[in-house]
Amino acid sequence: MGNFAANEGLSIFVILVWLGINVFLFVHFYLAFLVERYYYTRVILGHALSWARAPAACLNFNCMLILLPVCRNLLSFLRGSIQYCSRTAARQLDRNLTFHKLVAYMIALHTAIHIIAHLFNFERFMDSQLMINSSYLPYVLSQIGNNDNRSYLNPIRTNETNPTIVMFTTIAGLTGVVITLALILIITSSMEVIRRSYFEVFWFTHHLFIVFFIGLVLHGVGRIVRGQTIESVKVHKPDECHSRFEDWGKNGTDCPEPVFAGNPPMTWKWVVGPMILYVCERLVRFYRSQQKVVITKVVMHPSKTLELQMKKKGFKMEVGQYVFIKCPSISQLEWHPFTLTSAPEEDHLSVHIRIVGDWTQALYTACGGDKTVVQDAWTLPKVAVDGPFGTASEDVFRYEVVMLVGAGIGVTPFASVLKSVWYKHVQENKNVFTKKIYFYWLCPETQAFEWFADLLQSLERQMMEKDMSDFLSYNIYLTRWKDAEAAHFRVQYEAEDDPITGLKQKTRYGKPNWDNEFSAIATQHPGSKVGVFLCGPTALATALGKQCISHTESGTEFIFNKENF
Amino acid sequence: MGKIEWAMWANEQALAAGLIYATGGIVGVAGQFRGWQFAAFGIAAGVFVCLLEYPRSKRGKGTSVERTGQYCFTVCVNAFGPLTRNYYVRAFLHAALCVPGGFMLATVLGCVCLGIASLIYLSAAIHGEHWEPILPRTEPPKRVGDSIKEPPQNPPPRPPPELRRKKADKLETAAYDNPMSVTVNE
């Protein structure tokens, strides 16, 4: 229980505040339509009016929020400023995509409530036009404003129509249908199955949000929600006059005909700020993409990994950050994220790209991967780089003891960390706060990441030369092997260097026993804050998160950070 | 977008459309709106579409992810053979089912969503996709050879004893006893 508050406390607090604001807005606007001004509207609609307006207010709030977590440049900037005050608060910004999805679900929920309430509203408005009986108050109310067509209450002005036609001929109805359709298409193409398999479908369909926001702002322009005007309430009190509706406006009564007007649109006030911020965000991304990036070196590693070394003027990065890369000759619209594998101390930026899909395959061909002669620099394609964007690994050097766990391709950000550690300790001789790094690498086979094994080898050699072999303790776990290989391992057991990686520290097989590992580290470093960094699958994240929470002993605090790709 | 399987998105869209159709129908019937008969049809059509679309198809390339508990639905849907396997049939079916929804406000949204799903299915059919059931693989478990269960009765065939004897100085490392005693210098 000990670490739970440290790890999850701020997230829970943020969620509770957000839910609280939603509940408050819902109840407040529900009650706001139970006042005198809407008495006659409620005569026709009943409580369905409030049930429609309350989620509308929540929708305004959530549509304002939804654009903010995806302004990654803004978040990066905030992250940089906040982390001097509070590491925990800065880590909160890692969960931006989770928050974006939560807000999206809330928008979907409120949309559903709003639509169902309006179905009842339309039906009741239609009913009151069709029940032609001048002793029936809803009918009488619907006839008000027939002369000037301005002071009416019932937006359905005639009885020769039906709700479906009304919906398609009012601004509110038409925009409502359009934005709901856009929302549904966005949601169905954002399902995890589609997102993980066909990212382009998800990305292009998601741009329907532009249609969504335009429709949302225009949705209230028709002023279809109507109540009595303030002046009218002063001279015509609904409480007293509602039963005497047959005498309204006649000589001698003190109940003149009530006058109704619509509410002005409010949504734009909520969303205009975030919309401007998002436009700025896209402009920043565009500007960055226009800056010149030169590919200085292309290296083809085994197992279909392409390393690109590039130079961009004025590019500054921290460890473990990622960039988005676009190659206009392959696709004008696609930006793909890759973790940077170079250290900030190096003079170039590098990424290691695994060739798994259409775009990466095309990049491989464009960079001359299938040719054996050396390529001239001018034949290499132009690329654009947006970033760098900060993720959890930036925080690595703020902890005294660090556990790095990389699974499969998740090991990539740690390449940058380890290189930077090396540069800091040796070449620049700085006093680094981090005293000990425990590195765990889980993979089915190391061949796919042979370049990383090379990096570890060179680090190991250099550490031995400088007599610093216990600064970094690394453990490689092979989670899959063939029977034939197993025989080979058994035979080579006594050899000094590991048969697979050539490193001094032996490769282990199977999965690590996290309980033991965490306990060992806790005993070795009592009283310190241990940062646990993971880049890997969700199942491992859950397991490690649990271990962090349960292994706080004698003051050792394990703080868990997860990359979110 | 070279290798998108449109049917995957059409499936998600159709499932959502079925739910929306059914919900609109329930509201129409519960509120006793005008034209509630269309709403009642909407409930039936919506539920039918949900049942039809719940089992995911096996992907052409890559791993397929099942929905929870979809096995019984897979079996039912598979039983209809080409009617459910062919996406042209599905596109036409969805288009036909969605039309009555357009006559009543409560089901209009379901109608339009189902119509869109029908169009995506049409696109999938044009690209030659079809529905494949995800069935658990029933290959027989790797059978250990029968002969392993019992230890061998006879020793393995060996060359005649004269050829088998090891030299005296290699007696310690020999894997088996010499069939005849040996002395050095032989």
mmCIF file of C-alpha atoms in Angstrom, chain B residues 28-170:
data_model
loop_
_atom_site.group_PDB
_atom_site.id
_atom_site.type_symbol
_atom_site.label_atom_id
_atom_site.label_comp_id
_atom_site.label_asym_id
_atom_site.label_seq_id
_atom_site.Cartn_x
_atom_site.Cartn_y
_atom_site.Cartn_z
ATOM 1 C CA GLY B 28 -39.307 5.138 -29.432
ATOM 2 C CA VAL B 29 -41.281 2.243 -28.048
ATOM 3 C CA ALA B 30 -40.919 3.186 -24.383
ATOM 4 C CA GLY B 31 -41.978 6.763 -25.046
ATOM 5 C CA GLN B 32 -44.787 5.552 -27.288
ATOM 6 C CA PHE B 33 -43.787 7.972 -29.989
ATOM 7 C CA ARG B 34 -45.719 8.335 -33.211
ATOM 8 C CA GLY B 35 -44.538 5.665 -35.576
ATOM 9 C CA TRP B 36 -43.464 3.375 -32.735
ATOM 10 C CA GLN B 37 -43.836 0.429 -35.083
ATOM 11 C CA PHE B 38 -40.731 1.564 -36.878
ATOM 12 C CA ALA B 39 -39.041 1.780 -33.496
ATOM 13 C CA ALA B 40 -40.049 -1.789 -32.723
ATOM 14 C CA PHE B 41 -38.565 -2.873 -36.026
ATOM 15 C CA GLY B 42 -35.474 -0.888 -35.075
ATOM 16 C CA ILE B 43 -35.053 -2.907 -31.894
ATOM 17 C CA ALA B 44 -35.353 -6.184 -33.751
ATOM 18 C CA ALA B 45 -33.041 -5.111 -36.565
ATOM 19 C CA GLY B 46 -30.537 -3.614 -34.136
ATOM 20 C CA VAL B 47 -30.347 -6.752 -32.044
ATOM 21 C CA PHE B 48 -30.040 -8.909 -35.134
ATOM 22 C CA VAL B 49 -27.206 -6.786 -36.496
ATOM 23 C CA CYS B 50 -25.401 -6.929 -33.149
ATOM 24 C CA LEU B 51 -25.637 -10.728 -33.065
ATOM 25 C CA LEU B 52 -24.450 -10.983 -36.652
ATOM 26 C CA GLU B 53 -21.546 -8.604 -36.196
ATOM 27 C CA TYR B 54 -20.361 -9.695 -32.773
ATOM 28 C CA PRO B 55 -18.028 -12.482 -33.911
ATOM 29 C CA ARG B 56 -14.963 -10.959 -35.517
ATOM 30 C CA SER B 57 -13.672 -12.422 -38.720
ATOM 31 C CA LYS B 58 -10.264 -14.017 -38.955
ATOM 32 C CA ARG B 59 -7.830 -11.586 -40.461
ATOM 33 C CA GLY B 60 -6.229 -12.233 -43.811
ATOM 34 C CA LYS B 61 -2.812 -11.314 -42.477
ATOM 35 C CA GLY B 62 -1.800 -11.018 -38.881
ATOM 36 C CA THR B 63 -3.240 -12.146 -35.586
ATOM 37 C CA SER B 64 -6.952 -11.960 -35.018
ATOM 38 C CA VAL B 65 -8.250 -10.740 -31.701
ATOM 39 C CA GLU B 66 -11.474 -12.339 -30.594
ATOM 40 C CA ARG B 67 -14.174 -10.566 -28.726
ATOM 41 C CA THR B 68 -14.967 -12.032 -25.320
ATOM 42 C CA GLY B 69 -17.173 -15.066 -25.572
ATOM 43 C CA GLN B 70 -17.592 -14.907 -29.294
ATOM 44 C CA TYR B 71 -17.167 -18.614 -29.919
ATOM 45 C CA CYS B 72 -20.861 -19.545 -29.817
ATOM 46 C CA PHE B 73 -21.706 -16.629 -32.077
ATOM 47 C CA THR B 74 -18.992 -17.727 -34.469
ATOM 48 C CA VAL B 75 -20.527 -21.165 -34.695
ATOM 49 C CA CYS B 76 -24.016 -19.776 -35.341
ATOM 50 C CA VAL B 77 -22.882 -17.279 -37.938
ATOM 51 C CA ASN B 78 -20.714 -19.865 -39.625
ATOM 52 C CA ALA B 79 -23.686 -22.187 -39.973
ATOM 53 C CA PHE B 80 -25.234 -19.936 -42.587
ATOM 54 C CA GLY B 81 -22.400 -20.516 -44.975
ATOM 55 C CA PRO B 82 -22.110 -18.188 -47.953
ATOM 56 C CA LEU B 83 -24.930 -15.951 -46.747
ATOM 57 C CA THR B 84 -22.798 -14.650 -43.933
ATOM 58 C CA ARG B 85 -19.416 -15.234 -45.483
ATOM 59 C CA ASN B 86 -19.985 -12.982 -48.429
ATOM 60 C CA TYR B 87 -19.699 -9.269 -47.783
ATOM 61 C CA TYR B 88 -21.856 -8.256 -50.726
ATOM 62 C CA VAL B 89 -24.740 -10.038 -49.030
ATOM 63 C CA ARG B 90 -23.963 -8.263 -45.770
ATOM 64 C CA ALA B 91 -23.731 -4.861 -47.426
ATOM 65 C CA PHE B 92 -27.096 -5.385 -49.087
ATOM 66 C CA LEU B 93 -28.629 -6.737 -45.889
ATOM 67 C CA HIS B 94 -27.529 -3.763 -43.837
ATOM 68 C CA ALA B 95 -28.745 -1.348 -46.488
ATOM 69 C CA ALA B 96 -32.138 -3.028 -46.502
ATOM 70 C CA LEU B 97 -32.390 -3.139 -42.715
ATOM 71 C CA CYS B 98 -31.527 0.506 -42.307
ATOM 72 C CA VAL B 99 -34.250 1.905 -44.577
ATOM 73 C CA PRO B 100 -37.245 1.610 -42.196
ATOM 74 C CA GLY B 101 -35.245 3.491 -39.575
ATOM 75 C CA GLY B 102 -35.383 6.608 -41.677
ATOM 76 C CA PHE B 103 -39.091 7.012 -41.111
ATOM 77 C CA MET B 104 -38.911 7.876 -37.486
ATOM 78 C CA LEU B 105 -36.706 10.358 -35.663
ATOM 79 C CA ALA B 106 -35.621 8.025 -32.905
ATOM 80 C CA THR B 107 -34.112 5.525 -35.328
ATOM 81 C CA VAL B 108 -32.697 7.926 -37.904
ATOM 82 C CA LEU B 109 -29.258 7.903 -36.376
ATOM 83 C CA GLY B 110 -29.164 4.106 -36.364
ATOM 84 C CA CYS B 111 -30.301 4.163 -39.973
ATOM 85 C CA VAL B 112 -27.496 6.462 -41.106
ATOM 86 C CA CYS B 113 -24.810 4.628 -39.135
ATOM 87 C CA LEU B 114 -25.931 1.284 -40.512
ATOM 88 C CA GLY B 115 -25.960 2.781 -43.983
ATOM 89 C CA ILE B 116 -22.354 3.881 -43.570
ATOM 90 C CA ALA B 117 -21.423 0.418 -42.327
ATOM 91 C CA SER B 118 -23.111 -1.025 -45.396
ATOM 92 C CA LEU B 119 -20.972 1.191 -47.635
ATOM 93 C CA ILE B 120 -17.764 0.143 -45.889
ATOM 94 C CA TYR B 121 -18.778 -3.506 -46.275
ATOM 95 C CA LEU B 122 -19.357 -2.867 -49.963
ATOM 96 C CA SER B 123 -15.838 -1.524 -50.179
ATOM 97 C CA ALA B 124 -14.561 -4.613 -48.369
ATOM 98 C CA ALA B 125 -16.433 -6.895 -50.760
ATOM 99 C CA ILE B 126 -15.027 -5.076 -53.776
ATOM 100 C CA HIS B 127 -11.558 -5.642 -52.369
ATOM 101 C CA GLY B 128 -12.286 -9.353 -52.281
ATOM 102 C CA GLU B 129 -12.517 -9.812 -48.537
ATOM 103 C CA HIS B 130 -14.767 -12.387 -46.955
ATOM 104 C CA TRP B 131 -15.668 -13.571 -43.472
ATOM 105 C CA GLU B 132 -13.646 -16.373 -41.931
ATOM 106 C CA PRO B 133 -14.572 -17.908 -38.604
ATOM 107 C CA ILE B 134 -12.004 -17.898 -35.821
ATOM 108 C CA LEU B 135 -12.109 -21.478 -34.653
ATOM 109 C CA PRO B 136 -9.824 -23.007 -32.072
ATOM 110 C CA ARG B 137 -7.173 -25.111 -33.708
ATOM 111 C CA THR B 138 -7.928 -28.803 -33.278
ATOM 112 C CA GLU B 139 -4.634 -30.326 -34.329
ATOM 113 C CA PRO B 140 -3.810 -33.492 -32.366
ATOM 114 C CA PRO B 141 -1.339 -32.873 -29.571
ATOM 115 C CA LYS B 142 2.187 -33.886 -30.398
ATOM 116 C CA ARG B 143 2.193 -37.534 -29.646
ATOM 117 C CA VAL B 144 5.190 -39.021 -28.045
ATOM 118 C CA GLY B 145 6.220 -42.097 -29.939
ATOM 119 C CA ASP B 146 4.865 -45.288 -28.471
ATOM 120 C CA SER B 147 8.258 -46.836 -28.201
ATOM 121 C CA ILE B 148 9.386 -44.279 -25.588
ATOM 122 C CA LYS B 149 7.016 -45.596 -22.965
ATOM 123 C CA GLU B 150 8.909 -48.791 -22.495
ATOM 124 C CA PRO B 151 12.614 -49.201 -22.005
ATOM 125 C CA PRO B 152 14.329 -51.091 -24.755
ATOM 126 C CA GLN B 153 14.534 -54.830 -24.288
ATOM 127 C CA ASN B 154 17.661 -55.385 -26.297
ATOM 128 C CA PRO B 155 20.926 -53.536 -26.323
ATOM 129 C CA PRO B 156 21.621 -51.519 -29.440
ATOM 130 C CA PRO B 157 23.313 -53.391 -32.281
ATOM 131 C CA ARG B 158 27.061 -53.247 -32.005
ATOM 132 C CA PRO B 159 29.940 -54.324 -34.130
ATOM 133 C CA PRO B 160 31.518 -57.700 -33.193
ATOM 134 C CA PRO B 161 33.631 -57.740 -29.976
ATOM 135 C CA GLU B 162 37.016 -57.725 -31.715
ATOM 136 C CA LEU B 163 36.347 -54.368 -33.206
ATOM 137 C CA ARG B 164 34.841 -52.933 -30.041
ATOM 138 C CA ARG B 165 37.719 -53.201 -27.697
ATOM 139 C CA LYS B 166 39.294 -49.999 -26.538
ATOM 140 C CA LYS B 167 42.977 -49.542 -26.051
ATOM 141 C CA ALA B 168 44.255 -50.025 -22.522
ATOM 142 C CA ASP B 169 45.261 -46.438 -21.963
ATOM 143 C CA LYS B 170 41.824 -45.252 -22.876
#
